[in-house]
PDB file of C-alpha atoms in Angstrom:
ATOM      1  CA  MET N  71      -7.543 -28.166  14.438  1.00 54.00           C
ATOM      2  CA  THR N  72      -4.194 -27.049  13.430  1.00 75.00           C
ATOM      3  CA  ASP N  73      -2.061 -25.912  16.008  1.00 90.00           C
ATOM      4  CA  ILE N  74      -1.146 -22.583  16.059  1.00 92.00           C
ATOM      5  CA  THR N  75       0.497 -22.039  19.386  1.00 91.00           C
ATOM      6  CA  HIS N  76       4.299 -21.713  17.859  1.00 93.00           C
ATOM      7  CA  LEU N  77       2.673 -17.784  16.610  1.00 92.00           C
ATOM      8  CA  PHE N  78       2.471 -17.331  20.454  1.00 93.00           C
ATOM      9  CA  GLU N  79       5.928 -18.315  21.010  1.00 94.00           C
ATOM     10  CA  ARG N  80       7.736 -16.549  18.464  1.00 94.00           C
ATOM     11  CA  ASN N  81       5.354 -13.564  19.514  1.00 94.00           C
ATOM     12  CA  LYS N  82       6.737 -13.576  23.146  1.00 95.00           C
ATOM     13  CA  GLN N  83      10.128 -13.886  21.696  1.00 95.00           C
ATOM     14  CA  TRP N  84       9.845 -10.722  19.142  1.00 91.00           C
ATOM     15  CA  ALA N  85       8.395  -8.874  22.462  1.00 93.00           C
ATOM     16  CA  GLN N  86      11.772  -9.847  24.353  1.00 95.00           C
ATOM     17  CA  THR N  87      13.975  -9.325  21.695  1.00 93.00           C
ATOM     18  CA  ILE N  88      12.223  -5.540  21.349  1.00 90.00           C
ATOM     19  CA  LYS N  89      12.289  -5.162  25.014  1.00 93.00           C
ATOM     20  CA  ASP N  90      15.781  -6.286  25.502  1.00 95.00           C
ATOM     21  CA  GLU N  91      16.939  -3.518  22.538  1.00 92.00           C
ATOM     22  CA  GLN N  92      14.653  -0.826  23.862  1.00 90.00           C
ATOM     23  CA  PRO N  93      13.264  -1.276  27.220  1.00 92.00           C
ATOM     24  CA  ASP N  94      10.889   1.991  27.424  1.00 91.00           C
ATOM     25  CA  PHE N  95       9.529   0.812  23.818  1.00 88.00           C
ATOM     26  CA  PHE N  96       6.012  -0.831  24.024  1.00 89.00           C
ATOM     27  CA  ASP N  97       5.598   1.846  26.839  1.00 87.00           C
ATOM     28  CA  GLN N  98       6.139   5.048  24.602  1.00 85.00           C
ATOM     29  CA  LEU N  99       4.150   3.541  21.871  1.00 84.00           C
ATOM     30  CA  SER N 100       1.002   2.900  23.730  1.00 85.00           C
ATOM     31  CA  LYS N 101       0.547   6.322  24.713  1.00 80.00           C
ATOM     32  CA  GLN N 102       0.399   7.805  21.006  1.00 73.00           C
ATOM     33  CA  GLN N 103       0.864   6.313  17.331  1.00 82.00           C
ATOM     34  CA  MET N 104       1.988   9.750  15.187  1.00 91.00           C
ATOM     35  CA  PRO N 105       3.429   8.172  11.914  1.00 95.00           C
ATOM     36  CA  GLU N 106       4.465   9.953   8.962  1.00 97.00           C
ATOM     37  CA  TYR N 107       3.291   7.595   6.367  1.00 98.00           C
ATOM     38  CA  LEU N 108       0.417   5.868   4.933  1.00 98.00           C
ATOM     39  CA  TRP N 109       1.505   2.756   2.963  1.00 98.00           C
ATOM     40  CA  ILE N 110      -1.693   1.684   0.622  1.00 98.00           C
ATOM     41  CA  GLY N 111      -0.239  -1.859  -0.709  1.00 98.00           C
ATOM     42  CA  CYS N 112      -1.271  -4.842  -1.749  1.00 98.00           C
ATOM     43  CA  SER N 113      -2.333  -7.475   0.781  1.00 97.00           C
ATOM     44  CA  ASP N 114      -0.222  -9.984  -0.481  1.00 96.00           C
ATOM     45  CA  SER N 115       1.802 -12.012   2.250  1.00 96.00           C
ATOM     46  CA  ARG N 116       5.512 -11.165   0.321  1.00 95.00           C
ATOM     47  CA  VAL N 117       5.040  -7.227   1.074  1.00 95.00           C
ATOM     48  CA  PRO N 118       4.822  -6.450   4.424  1.00 94.00           C
ATOM     49  CA  ALA N 119       5.288  -2.542   4.645  1.00 96.00           C
ATOM     50  CA  ASN N 120       6.797  -2.280   7.892  1.00 94.00           C
ATOM     51  CA  GLN N 121       9.896  -4.385   7.188  1.00 94.00           C
ATOM     52  CA  LEU N 122      10.794  -3.821   3.822  1.00 95.00           C
ATOM     53  CA  LEU N 123      11.235  -0.409   4.616  1.00 96.00           C
ATOM     54  CA  GLY N 124      13.221  -1.267   7.733  1.00 93.00           C
ATOM     55  CA  LEU N 125      10.718   0.518  10.300  1.00 92.00           C
ATOM     56  CA  LEU N 126       9.269  -0.572  13.511  1.00 86.00           C
ATOM     57  CA  PRO N 127       5.380  -0.603  14.591  1.00 88.00           C
ATOM     58  CA  GLY N 128       3.709   2.671  15.043  1.00 90.00           C
ATOM     59  CA  GLU N 129       5.918   4.126  12.108  1.00 94.00           C
ATOM     60  CA  ILE N 130       3.907   3.420   9.199  1.00 96.00           C
ATOM     61  CA  PHE N 131      -0.084   3.316   9.015  1.00 97.00           C
ATOM     62  CA  VAL N 132      -0.936   0.515   6.831  1.00 98.00           C
ATOM     63  CA  HIS N 133      -4.078   0.112   4.527  1.00 98.00           C
ATOM     64  CA  ARG N 134      -3.978  -3.417   2.560  1.00 98.00           C
ATOM     65  CA  ASN N 135      -6.359  -4.292   0.183  1.00 98.00           C
ATOM     66  CA  ILE N 136      -5.946  -6.890  -3.223  1.00 97.00           C
ATOM     67  CA  ALA N 137      -3.676  -5.352  -5.840  1.00 98.00           C
ATOM     68  CA  ASN N 138      -3.743  -1.663  -3.764  1.00 98.00           C
ATOM     69  CA  VAL N 139      -6.631  -0.437  -5.762  1.00 98.00           C
ATOM     70  CA  VAL N 140      -8.062   2.665  -4.569  1.00 98.00           C
ATOM     71  CA  VAL N 141     -11.599   3.030  -5.128  1.00 96.00           C
ATOM     72  CA  HIS N 142     -13.832   5.808  -4.543  1.00 95.00           C
ATOM     73  CA  THR N 143     -16.562   3.886  -3.424  1.00 95.00           C
ATOM     74  CA  ASP N 144     -14.669   1.610  -0.517  1.00 96.00           C
ATOM     75  CA  LEU N 145     -15.728   3.122   2.415  1.00 97.00           C
ATOM     76  CA  ASN N 146     -12.658   1.027   4.224  1.00 97.00           C
ATOM     77  CA  CYS N 147      -9.781   2.866   1.868  1.00 98.00           C
ATOM     78  CA  LEU N 148     -11.227   6.251   2.025  1.00 98.00           C
ATOM     79  CA  SER N 149     -11.948   6.218   5.860  1.00 98.00           C
ATOM     80  CA  VAL N 150      -8.188   4.855   5.989  1.00 98.00           C
ATOM     81  CA  ILE N 151      -6.833   7.759   4.183  1.00 98.00           C
ATOM     82  CA  GLN N 152      -9.249  10.335   6.107  1.00 98.00           C
ATOM     83  CA  TYR N 153      -7.959   9.319   9.374  1.00 98.00           C
ATOM     84  CA  ALA N 154      -4.378   9.380   8.425  1.00 98.00           C
ATOM     85  CA  VAL N 155      -4.433  12.428   6.941  1.00 98.00           C
ATOM     86  CA  GLU N 156      -7.065  14.532   8.820  1.00 98.00           C
ATOM     87  CA  VAL N 157      -5.966  13.013  12.299  1.00 97.00           C
ATOM     88  CA  LEU N 158      -2.364  11.546  12.222  1.00 97.00           C
ATOM     89  CA  LYS N 159      -1.637  14.483   9.874  1.00 97.00           C
ATOM     90  CA  VAL N 160       0.659  11.914   7.806  1.00 98.00           C
ATOM     91  CA  LYS N 161       3.400  13.538   5.787  1.00 98.00           C
ATOM     92  CA  HIS N 162       3.232  11.170   2.740  1.00 98.00           C
ATOM     93  CA  ILE N 163       1.249   8.339   1.183  1.00 98.00           C
ATOM     94  CA  PHE N 164       2.590   5.613  -0.428  1.00 98.00           C
ATOM     95  CA  VAL N 165       0.890   3.452  -2.824  1.00 98.00           C
ATOM     96  CA  CYS N 166       3.213   0.250  -3.312  1.00 98.00           C
ATOM     97  CA  GLY N 167       2.455  -2.343  -6.091  1.00 98.00           C
ATOM     98  CA  HIS N 168       4.681  -4.903  -6.215  1.00 98.00           C
ATOM     99  CA  TYR N 169       5.873  -7.475  -9.603  1.00 98.00           C
ATOM    100  CA  GLY N 170       4.185 -10.434  -9.534  1.00 98.00           C
ATOM    101  CA  CYS N 171       0.686  -9.275  -7.958  1.00 98.00           C
ATOM    102  CA  GLY N 172      -1.418 -12.052  -8.459  1.00 97.00           C
ATOM    103  CA  GLY N 173      -4.744  -9.797  -8.208  1.00 97.00           C
ATOM    104  CA  VAL N 174      -2.844  -7.741 -11.362  1.00 98.00           C
ATOM    105  CA  ALA N 175      -2.446 -11.251 -13.202  1.00 98.00           C
ATOM    106  CA  ALA N 176      -5.860 -12.544 -12.543  1.00 97.00           C
ATOM    107  CA  SER N 177      -7.422  -9.408 -14.292  1.00 97.00           C
ATOM    108  CA  MET N 178      -5.464 -10.018 -17.234  1.00 97.00           C
ATOM    109  CA  THR N 179      -7.533 -12.574 -18.279  1.00 95.00           C
ATOM    110  CA  GLU N 180     -11.275 -13.493 -19.153  1.00 94.00           C
ATOM    111  CA  ASP N 181     -11.435 -16.140 -16.657  1.00 95.00           C
ATOM    112  CA  GLN N 182     -14.263 -15.928 -13.820  1.00 94.00           C
ATOM    113  CA  HIS N 183     -12.958 -15.817 -10.377  1.00 94.00           C
ATOM    114  CA  GLY N 184     -15.900 -15.339  -8.574  1.00 95.00           C
ATOM    115  CA  LEU N 185     -16.603 -11.888  -6.358  1.00 95.00           C
ATOM    116  CA  ILE N 186     -13.071 -10.527  -7.104  1.00 95.00           C
ATOM    117  CA  ASP N 187     -13.535 -10.015 -10.943  1.00 95.00           C
ATOM    118  CA  ASN N 188     -15.538  -6.937  -9.299  1.00 95.00           C
ATOM    119  CA  TRP N 189     -12.604  -5.515  -8.026  1.00 96.00           C
ATOM    120  CA  LEU N 190     -10.514  -6.549 -10.675  1.00 96.00           C
ATOM    121  CA  ARG N 191     -12.973  -4.634 -12.808  1.00 96.00           C
ATOM    122  CA  HIS N 192     -10.846  -1.208 -11.976  1.00 97.00           C
ATOM    123  CA  ILE N 193      -7.380  -2.817 -13.191  1.00 98.00           C
ATOM    124  CA  LYS N 194      -8.749  -4.010 -16.354  1.00 97.00           C
ATOM    125  CA  ASP N 195     -10.050  -0.217 -16.626  1.00 97.00           C
ATOM    126  CA  VAL N 196      -6.363   0.473 -16.389  1.00 98.00           C
ATOM    127  CA  GLN N 197      -5.251  -1.700 -18.518  1.00 97.00           C
ATOM    128  CA  ARG N 198      -7.438  -0.758 -21.110  1.00 97.00           C
ATOM    129  CA  PHE N 199      -6.801   3.579 -20.586  1.00 97.00           C
ATOM    130  CA  ASN N 200      -3.372   1.838 -21.676  1.00 98.00           C
ATOM    131  CA  GLU N 201      -3.541  -0.646 -24.088  1.00 96.00           C
ATOM    132  CA  ALA N 202      -1.761   1.145 -26.692  1.00 96.00           C
ATOM    133  CA  GLU N 203       1.427   0.619 -24.561  1.00 97.00           C
ATOM    134  CA  LEU N 204       0.734  -2.615 -23.491  1.00 97.00           C
ATOM    135  CA  ASN N 205      -0.346  -4.207 -26.353  1.00 96.00           C
ATOM    136  CA  SER N 206       3.556  -3.387 -27.890  1.00 96.00           C
ATOM    137  CA  LEU N 207       5.258  -4.981 -25.303  1.00 97.00           C
ATOM    138  CA  SER N 208       6.089  -8.881 -24.654  1.00 97.00           C
ATOM    139  CA  ASP N 209       4.034 -11.194 -22.295  1.00 96.00           C
ATOM    140  CA  THR N 210       5.966 -10.070 -19.150  1.00 97.00           C
ATOM    141  CA  GLU N 211       6.612  -6.815 -19.893  1.00 98.00           C
ATOM    142  CA  LYS N 212       3.131  -6.276 -20.309  1.00 98.00           C
ATOM    143  CA  PHE N 213       2.661  -7.891 -16.783  1.00 98.00           C
ATOM    144  CA  ASN N 214       5.297  -6.022 -15.312  1.00 98.00           C
ATOM    145  CA  ARG N 215       4.436  -2.726 -16.373  1.00 98.00           C
ATOM    146  CA  LEU N 216       0.631  -2.874 -15.700  1.00 98.00           C
ATOM    147  CA  CYS N 217       1.459  -3.327 -12.049  1.00 98.00           C
ATOM    148  CA  GLU N 218       3.590  -0.211 -12.486  1.00 98.00           C
ATOM    149  CA  LEU N 219       0.776   1.592 -14.232  1.00 98.00           C
ATOM    150  CA  ASN N 220      -1.694   0.671 -11.675  1.00 98.00           C
ATOM    151  CA  VAL N 221       0.077   2.098  -8.899  1.00 98.00           C
ATOM    152  CA  ILE N 222       0.051   5.286 -10.745  1.00 98.00           C
ATOM    153  CA  GLU N 223      -3.068   4.899 -11.563  1.00 98.00           C
ATOM    154  CA  GLN N 224      -4.007   4.675  -8.088  1.00 98.00           C
ATOM    155  CA  VAL N 225      -1.942   7.612  -6.852  1.00 98.00           C
ATOM    156  CA  LYS N 226      -3.970   9.667  -9.236  1.00 98.00           C
ATOM    157  CA  ASN N 227      -7.007   8.430  -7.272  1.00 98.00           C
ATOM    158  CA  VAL N 228      -5.133   8.864  -3.515  1.00 98.00           C
ATOM    159  CA  ALA N 229      -4.571  12.689  -5.181  1.00 98.00           C
ATOM    160  CA  ASN N 230      -8.155  13.322  -5.990  1.00 97.00           C
ATOM    161  CA  THR N 231      -9.676  12.386  -3.029  1.00 98.00           C
ATOM    162  CA  THR N 232     -11.808  14.930  -1.285  1.00 97.00           C
ATOM    163  CA  MET N 233      -9.630  14.544   2.099  1.00 97.00           C
ATOM    164  CA  VAL N 234      -6.297  14.890  -0.049  1.00 98.00           C
ATOM    165  CA  GLN N 235      -7.269  17.662  -1.967  1.00 98.00           C
ATOM    166  CA  ASN N 236      -8.403  19.281   1.121  1.00 98.00           C
ATOM    167  CA  ALA N 237      -5.622  18.889   3.090  1.00 98.00           C
ATOM    168  CA  TRP N 238      -3.696  20.797   0.069  1.00 98.00           C
ATOM    169  CA  ASP N 239      -5.889  23.564   0.681  1.00 97.00           C
ATOM    170  CA  ARG N 240      -5.298  23.991   4.064  1.00 96.00           C
ATOM    171  CA  GLN N 241      -1.537  24.069   2.746  1.00 97.00           C
ATOM    172  CA  GLN N 242      -1.486  20.643   4.955  1.00 97.00           C
ATOM    173  CA  GLU N 243       2.237  19.180   3.916  1.00 97.00           C
ATOM    174  CA  LEU N 244       1.680  16.200   2.056  1.00 98.00           C
ATOM    175  CA  THR N 245       2.777  14.088  -0.509  1.00 98.00           C
ATOM    176  CA  VAL N 246       1.176  11.113  -2.503  1.00 98.00           C
ATOM    177  CA  HIS N 247       4.109   8.501  -3.819  1.00 98.00           C
ATOM    178  CA  GLY N 248       3.759   5.818  -6.517  1.00 98.00           C
ATOM    179  CA  PHE N 249       6.242   2.619  -5.403  1.00 98.00           C
ATOM    180  CA  ILE N 250       6.703  -0.881  -7.070  1.00 98.00           C
ATOM    181  CA  TYR N 251       8.101  -3.952  -4.587  1.00 98.00           C
ATOM    182  CA  ASP N 252      10.349  -6.508  -6.419  1.00 97.00           C
ATOM    183  CA  ILE N 253       9.799  -9.496  -4.568  1.00 96.00           C
ATOM    184  CA  ASN N 254      12.214 -11.515  -6.535  1.00 96.00           C
ATOM    185  CA  ASN N 255      15.133  -8.932  -4.535  1.00 96.00           C
ATOM    186  CA  GLY N 256      13.469  -7.404  -1.903  1.00 96.00           C
ATOM    187  CA  ILE N 257      13.998  -3.696  -3.663  1.00 97.00           C
ATOM    188  CA  LEU N 258      11.774  -0.865  -3.744  1.00 98.00           C
ATOM    189  CA  LYS N 259      11.400   1.258  -6.751  1.00 98.00           C
ATOM    190  CA  ASN N 260      10.024   5.081  -7.057  1.00 98.00           C
ATOM    191  CA  LEU N 261       7.774   5.505  -9.866  1.00 98.00           C
ATOM    192  CA  GLU N 262       8.720   9.205 -10.033  1.00 98.00           C
ATOM    193  CA  VAL N 263       5.141  10.160  -9.911  1.00 98.00           C
ATOM    194  CA  SER N 264       5.035  12.225  -6.751  1.00 98.00           C
ATOM    195  CA  VAL N 265       2.326  14.529  -6.211  1.00 97.00           C
ATOM    196  CA  ASN N 266       1.976  17.478  -3.491  1.00 96.00           C
ATOM    197  CA  GLY N 267      -1.003  19.471  -4.737  1.00 84.00           C
ATOM    198  CA  GLN N 268       1.514  22.404  -6.003  1.00 74.00           C
TER     199      GLN N 268
END
C-alpha cells in the first residue's frame, strides 16, 4: 500500500497555521455554516474553488462533477442546489468551467470513453446547439469557446431549476453567474451571463 501519512502531517500543519492566525476559527466554523456562495465546478483537481477565490473553509458551498454539468435528472446536483438555496440561503450560485477541460475535450471526439459518454452527451448537445459559431473557429478557439458555451448553458440549466425559480418567486436574493477559469494563469473570467430572475 502506498504511504499517505504525509497527508496527515500536512493536515496538522495546515490546521496549526489556521489556529495560529485565528485561534477561534475552528470553534466558530464548527457551530454553523453560512456561506453566501454555491460553486458548481469541474472535478478537475487543478480548479480548487476555495483557493482560487481566496476563501476560507465555510465561506463557499461546493458541488463538483465532470465538466461542471447541471442536468435536470442529476439528483445529487439538484439536492445540492436545493440545500444551498432553501436552507443555506446562498445569494450567489457560480457555475465555473475551465479552459483545458478534459470532459469538454472528450466530448469533441467520436471516441468511446465508457460510462462517461452518457454524461458527455450533454456537452455534445451544447456543441450541436452552437454548431455554426464553433465551425467558424480554429481547433484551439473551438475548444476554448466550447468550454465557455458549456458554462453558459449550465447557467441556464441552474436558472431553470424549480428551486431557483421558486426562490425568485419568493423574492429571495439570488443571482446565478457563469465563470471560466484559466489554468494557465490562475485568472477567473466573468462570462457576463448573470441572471437574477428580474
